[in-house]
Coordinates of C-alpha atoms in Angstrom, one line a residue:
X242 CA 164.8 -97.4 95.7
X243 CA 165.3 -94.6 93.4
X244 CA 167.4 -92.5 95.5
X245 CA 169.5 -96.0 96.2
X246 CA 170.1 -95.7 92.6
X247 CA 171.1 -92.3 92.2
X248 CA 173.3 -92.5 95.2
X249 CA 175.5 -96.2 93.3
X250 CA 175.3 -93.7 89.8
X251 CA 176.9 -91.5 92.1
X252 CA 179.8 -93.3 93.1
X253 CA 180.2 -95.2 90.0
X254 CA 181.0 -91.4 88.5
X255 CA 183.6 -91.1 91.3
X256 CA 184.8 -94.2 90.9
X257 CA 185.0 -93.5 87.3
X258 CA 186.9 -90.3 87.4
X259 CA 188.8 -91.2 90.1
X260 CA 190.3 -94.1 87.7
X261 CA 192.7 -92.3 85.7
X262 CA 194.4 -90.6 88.7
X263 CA 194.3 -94.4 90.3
X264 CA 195.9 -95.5 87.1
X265 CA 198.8 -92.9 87.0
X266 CA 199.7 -93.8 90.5
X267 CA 199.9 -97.6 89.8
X268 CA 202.3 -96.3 87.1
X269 CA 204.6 -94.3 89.1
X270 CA 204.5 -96.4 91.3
X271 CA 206.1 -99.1 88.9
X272 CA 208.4 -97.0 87.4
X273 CA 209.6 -96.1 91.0
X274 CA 210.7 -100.0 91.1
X275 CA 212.1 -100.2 87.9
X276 CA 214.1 -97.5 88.3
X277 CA 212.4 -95.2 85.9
X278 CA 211.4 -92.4 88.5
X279 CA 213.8 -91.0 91.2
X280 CA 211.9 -92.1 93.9
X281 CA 214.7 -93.9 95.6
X282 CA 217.0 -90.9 95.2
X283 CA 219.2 -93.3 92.9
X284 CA 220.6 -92.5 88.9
X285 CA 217.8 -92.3 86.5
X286 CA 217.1 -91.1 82.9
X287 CA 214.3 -89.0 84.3
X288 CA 216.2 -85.5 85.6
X289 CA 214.3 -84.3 89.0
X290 CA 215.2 -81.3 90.8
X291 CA 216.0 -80.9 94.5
X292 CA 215.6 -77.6 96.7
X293 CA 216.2 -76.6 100.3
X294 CA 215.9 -73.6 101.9
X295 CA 218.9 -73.7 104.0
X296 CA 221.3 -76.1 104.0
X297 CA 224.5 -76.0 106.5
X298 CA 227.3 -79.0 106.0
X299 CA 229.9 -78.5 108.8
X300 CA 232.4 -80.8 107.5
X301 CA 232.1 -78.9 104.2
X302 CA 231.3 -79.9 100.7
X303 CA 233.7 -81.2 97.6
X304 CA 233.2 -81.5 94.1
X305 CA 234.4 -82.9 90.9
X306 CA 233.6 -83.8 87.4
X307 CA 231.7 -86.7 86.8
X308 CA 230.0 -88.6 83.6
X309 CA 226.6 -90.1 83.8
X310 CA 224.3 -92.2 82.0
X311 CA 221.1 -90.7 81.4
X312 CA 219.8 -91.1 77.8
X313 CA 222.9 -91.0 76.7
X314 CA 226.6 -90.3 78.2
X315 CA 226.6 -86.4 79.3
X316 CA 228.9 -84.1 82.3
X317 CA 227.7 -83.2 85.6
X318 CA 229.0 -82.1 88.7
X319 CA 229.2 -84.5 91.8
X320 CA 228.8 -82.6 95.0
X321 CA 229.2 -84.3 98.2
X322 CA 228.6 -83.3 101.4
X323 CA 229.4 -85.7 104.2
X324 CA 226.8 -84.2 106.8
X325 CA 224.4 -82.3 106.2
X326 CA 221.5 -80.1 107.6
X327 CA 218.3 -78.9 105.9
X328 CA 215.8 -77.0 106.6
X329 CA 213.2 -78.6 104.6
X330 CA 213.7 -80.5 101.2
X331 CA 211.7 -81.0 98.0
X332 CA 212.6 -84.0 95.2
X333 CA 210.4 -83.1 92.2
X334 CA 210.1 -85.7 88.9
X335 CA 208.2 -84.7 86.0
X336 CA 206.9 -87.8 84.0
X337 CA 204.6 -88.7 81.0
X338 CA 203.0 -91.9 81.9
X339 CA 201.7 -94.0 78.7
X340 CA 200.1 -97.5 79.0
X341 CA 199.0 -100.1 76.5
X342 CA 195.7 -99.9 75.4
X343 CA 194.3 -97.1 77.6
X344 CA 197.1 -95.1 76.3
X345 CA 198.8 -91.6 77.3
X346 CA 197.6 -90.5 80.9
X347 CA 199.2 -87.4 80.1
X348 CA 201.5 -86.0 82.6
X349 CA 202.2 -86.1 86.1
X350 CA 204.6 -85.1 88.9
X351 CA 205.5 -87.2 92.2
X352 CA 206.6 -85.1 94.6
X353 CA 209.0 -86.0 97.9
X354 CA 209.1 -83.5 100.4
X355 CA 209.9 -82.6 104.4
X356 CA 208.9 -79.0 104.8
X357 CA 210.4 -75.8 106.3
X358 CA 209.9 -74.7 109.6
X359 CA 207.4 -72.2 110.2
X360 CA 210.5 -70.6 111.9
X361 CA 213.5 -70.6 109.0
X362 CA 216.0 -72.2 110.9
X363 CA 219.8 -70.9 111.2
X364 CA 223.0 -72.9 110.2
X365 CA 223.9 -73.2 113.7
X366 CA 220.3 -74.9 114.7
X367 CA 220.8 -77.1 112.2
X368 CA 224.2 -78.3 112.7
X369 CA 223.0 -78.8 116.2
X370 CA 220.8 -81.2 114.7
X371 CA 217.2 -79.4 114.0
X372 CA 215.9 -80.2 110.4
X373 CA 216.4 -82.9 108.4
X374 CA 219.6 -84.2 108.6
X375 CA 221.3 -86.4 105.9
X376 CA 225.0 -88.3 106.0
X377 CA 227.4 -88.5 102.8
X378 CA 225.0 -87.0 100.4
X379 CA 225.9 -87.3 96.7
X380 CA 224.1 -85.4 94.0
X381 CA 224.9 -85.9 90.3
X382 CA 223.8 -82.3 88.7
X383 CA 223.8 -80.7 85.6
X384 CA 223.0 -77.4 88.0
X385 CA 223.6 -76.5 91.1
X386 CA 223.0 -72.7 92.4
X387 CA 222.0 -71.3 95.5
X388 CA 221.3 -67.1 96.7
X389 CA 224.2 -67.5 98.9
X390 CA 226.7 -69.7 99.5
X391 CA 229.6 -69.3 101.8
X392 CA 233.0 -71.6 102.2
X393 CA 234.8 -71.1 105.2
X394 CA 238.2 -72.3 105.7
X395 CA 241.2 -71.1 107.5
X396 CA 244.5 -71.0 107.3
X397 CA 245.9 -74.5 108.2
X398 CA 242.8 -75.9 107.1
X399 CA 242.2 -74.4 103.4
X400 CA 239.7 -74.8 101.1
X401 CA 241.3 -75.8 97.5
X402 CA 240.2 -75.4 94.1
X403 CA 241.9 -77.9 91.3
X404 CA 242.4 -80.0 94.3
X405 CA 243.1 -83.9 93.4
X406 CA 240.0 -85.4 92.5
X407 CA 240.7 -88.8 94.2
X408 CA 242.1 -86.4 97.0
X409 CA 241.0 -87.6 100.7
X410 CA 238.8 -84.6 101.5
X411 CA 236.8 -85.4 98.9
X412 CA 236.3 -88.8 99.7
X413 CA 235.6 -87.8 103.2
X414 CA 232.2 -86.0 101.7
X415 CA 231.2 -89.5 99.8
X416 CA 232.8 -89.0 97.0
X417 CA 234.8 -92.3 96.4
X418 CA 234.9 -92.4 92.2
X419 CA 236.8 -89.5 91.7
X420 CA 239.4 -90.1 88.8
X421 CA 243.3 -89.4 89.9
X422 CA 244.5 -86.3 88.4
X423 CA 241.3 -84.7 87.5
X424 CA 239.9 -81.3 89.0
X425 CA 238.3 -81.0 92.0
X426 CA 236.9 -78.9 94.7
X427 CA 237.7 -79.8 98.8
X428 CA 235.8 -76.9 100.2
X429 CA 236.2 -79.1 103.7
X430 CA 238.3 -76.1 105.5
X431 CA 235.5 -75.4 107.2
X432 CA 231.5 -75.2 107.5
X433 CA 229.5 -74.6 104.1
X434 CA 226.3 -73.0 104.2
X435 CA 224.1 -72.6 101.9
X436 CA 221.2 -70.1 101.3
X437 CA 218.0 -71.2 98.6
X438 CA 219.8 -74.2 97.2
X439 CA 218.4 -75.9 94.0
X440 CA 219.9 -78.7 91.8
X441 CA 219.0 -79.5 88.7
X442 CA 220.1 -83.5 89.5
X443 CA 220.0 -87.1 87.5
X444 CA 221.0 -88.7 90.5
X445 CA 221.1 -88.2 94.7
X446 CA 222.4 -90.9 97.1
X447 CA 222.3 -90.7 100.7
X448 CA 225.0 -93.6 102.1
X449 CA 224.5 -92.8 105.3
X450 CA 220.9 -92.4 107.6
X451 CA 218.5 -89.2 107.4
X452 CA 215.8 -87.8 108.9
X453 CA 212.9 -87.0 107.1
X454 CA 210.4 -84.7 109.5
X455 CA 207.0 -85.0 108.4
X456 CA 207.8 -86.5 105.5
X457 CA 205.4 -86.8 102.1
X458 CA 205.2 -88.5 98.9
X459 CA 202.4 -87.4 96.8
X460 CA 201.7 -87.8 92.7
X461 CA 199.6 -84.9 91.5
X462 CA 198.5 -84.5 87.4
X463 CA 201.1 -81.7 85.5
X464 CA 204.1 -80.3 86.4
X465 CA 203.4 -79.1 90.3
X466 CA 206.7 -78.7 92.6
X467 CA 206.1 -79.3 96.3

């Protein structure tokens, strides 16, 4: 009987521990539905940052100037790219969860991820479709950088800087709020590929399907990327 005992202490400690991670989750989880997390890769006031070790777009990318509405009115790029291919991704949100009555849970990260091959993959394998592959995706960022990046283009089909913002190359990468006769960028001369990309973002929307191998969503206490 008395080892019966020490075994339900036992998992009443678990269970007891266990509570505040169980808590957190519940929370994210809500926020995720009202819209306070990125979880659905849609505009929110909580900035997340997206990575990718390679990323090759053969119909290009375009960009223009954008205003968002994320604790207040603030500038940020808005890349498009109408296809794309990834090799591997990571969506990382950073978020202090407080409730009533228990109180600050302190803070906790919910990471979204589809990892690298073991094998990097090159552009050309993942224009042929090897990766995770996304259609007309949008990113709002306040960042963008990458180790490499390179625009190709030729000459019938160049790639223009300070093109027309409404412009129909742009709109061909998703891009359809682009104010006429602001700045823009139709890099869609050509294939863009992209070495190391990460984007500090407000915002990501994918119009089109994607393919998410071995995909997973994970909350984990403090700031922990993927």
């Amino acid at each position: 009987m008395q080892e019966e005992n020490r075994g339900v202490t036992r998992w009443r400690r678990s269970a007891f521990l266990a509570l505040p991670a169980t808590i957190a989750v519940a929370a994210m989880a809500t926020a995720m539905v009202q819209g306070a997390l990125a979880a659905n890769l849609s505009l929110t006031s909580v900035p997340f940052t997206l990575s990718s070790k390679t990323v090759a777009a053969p119909q290009g990318i375009g960009a223009v100037m954008h205003t968002i509405d994320a604790s207040g009115a603030k500038g940020a790029a808005e890349v498009g790219i109408a296809k794309a291919g990834l090799d591997g991704i990571c969506v990382h949100a950073v978020q202090s969860v407080n409730l009533p009555v228990i109180g600050s849970l302190g803070t906790w990260s919910l990471n979204i991820s589809s990892p690298a091959a073991a094998t990097p993959l090159t552009s050309d394998q993942l224009v042929a479709g090897a990766g995770l592959q996304a259609n007309k995706l949008v990113l709002d960022a306040q960042s963008l950088k990458a180790a490499t990046a390179t625009l190709n283009a030729s000459d019938t089909t160049p790639n223009v800087i300070g093109a027309a913002a409404d412009g129909a190359g742009i709109k061909g990468t998703g891009i359809n709020d682009g104010t006429p006769g602001q700045f823009g960028l139709d890099a869609t001369g050509g294939r863009t590929d992209i070495k190391n990309l990460n984007a500090d973002a407000n915002g990501a929307t994918i119009s089109g399907a994607i393919t998410l191998p071995d995909l997973a969503i994970a909350v984990a206490h403090g700031d922990k990327p993927c």
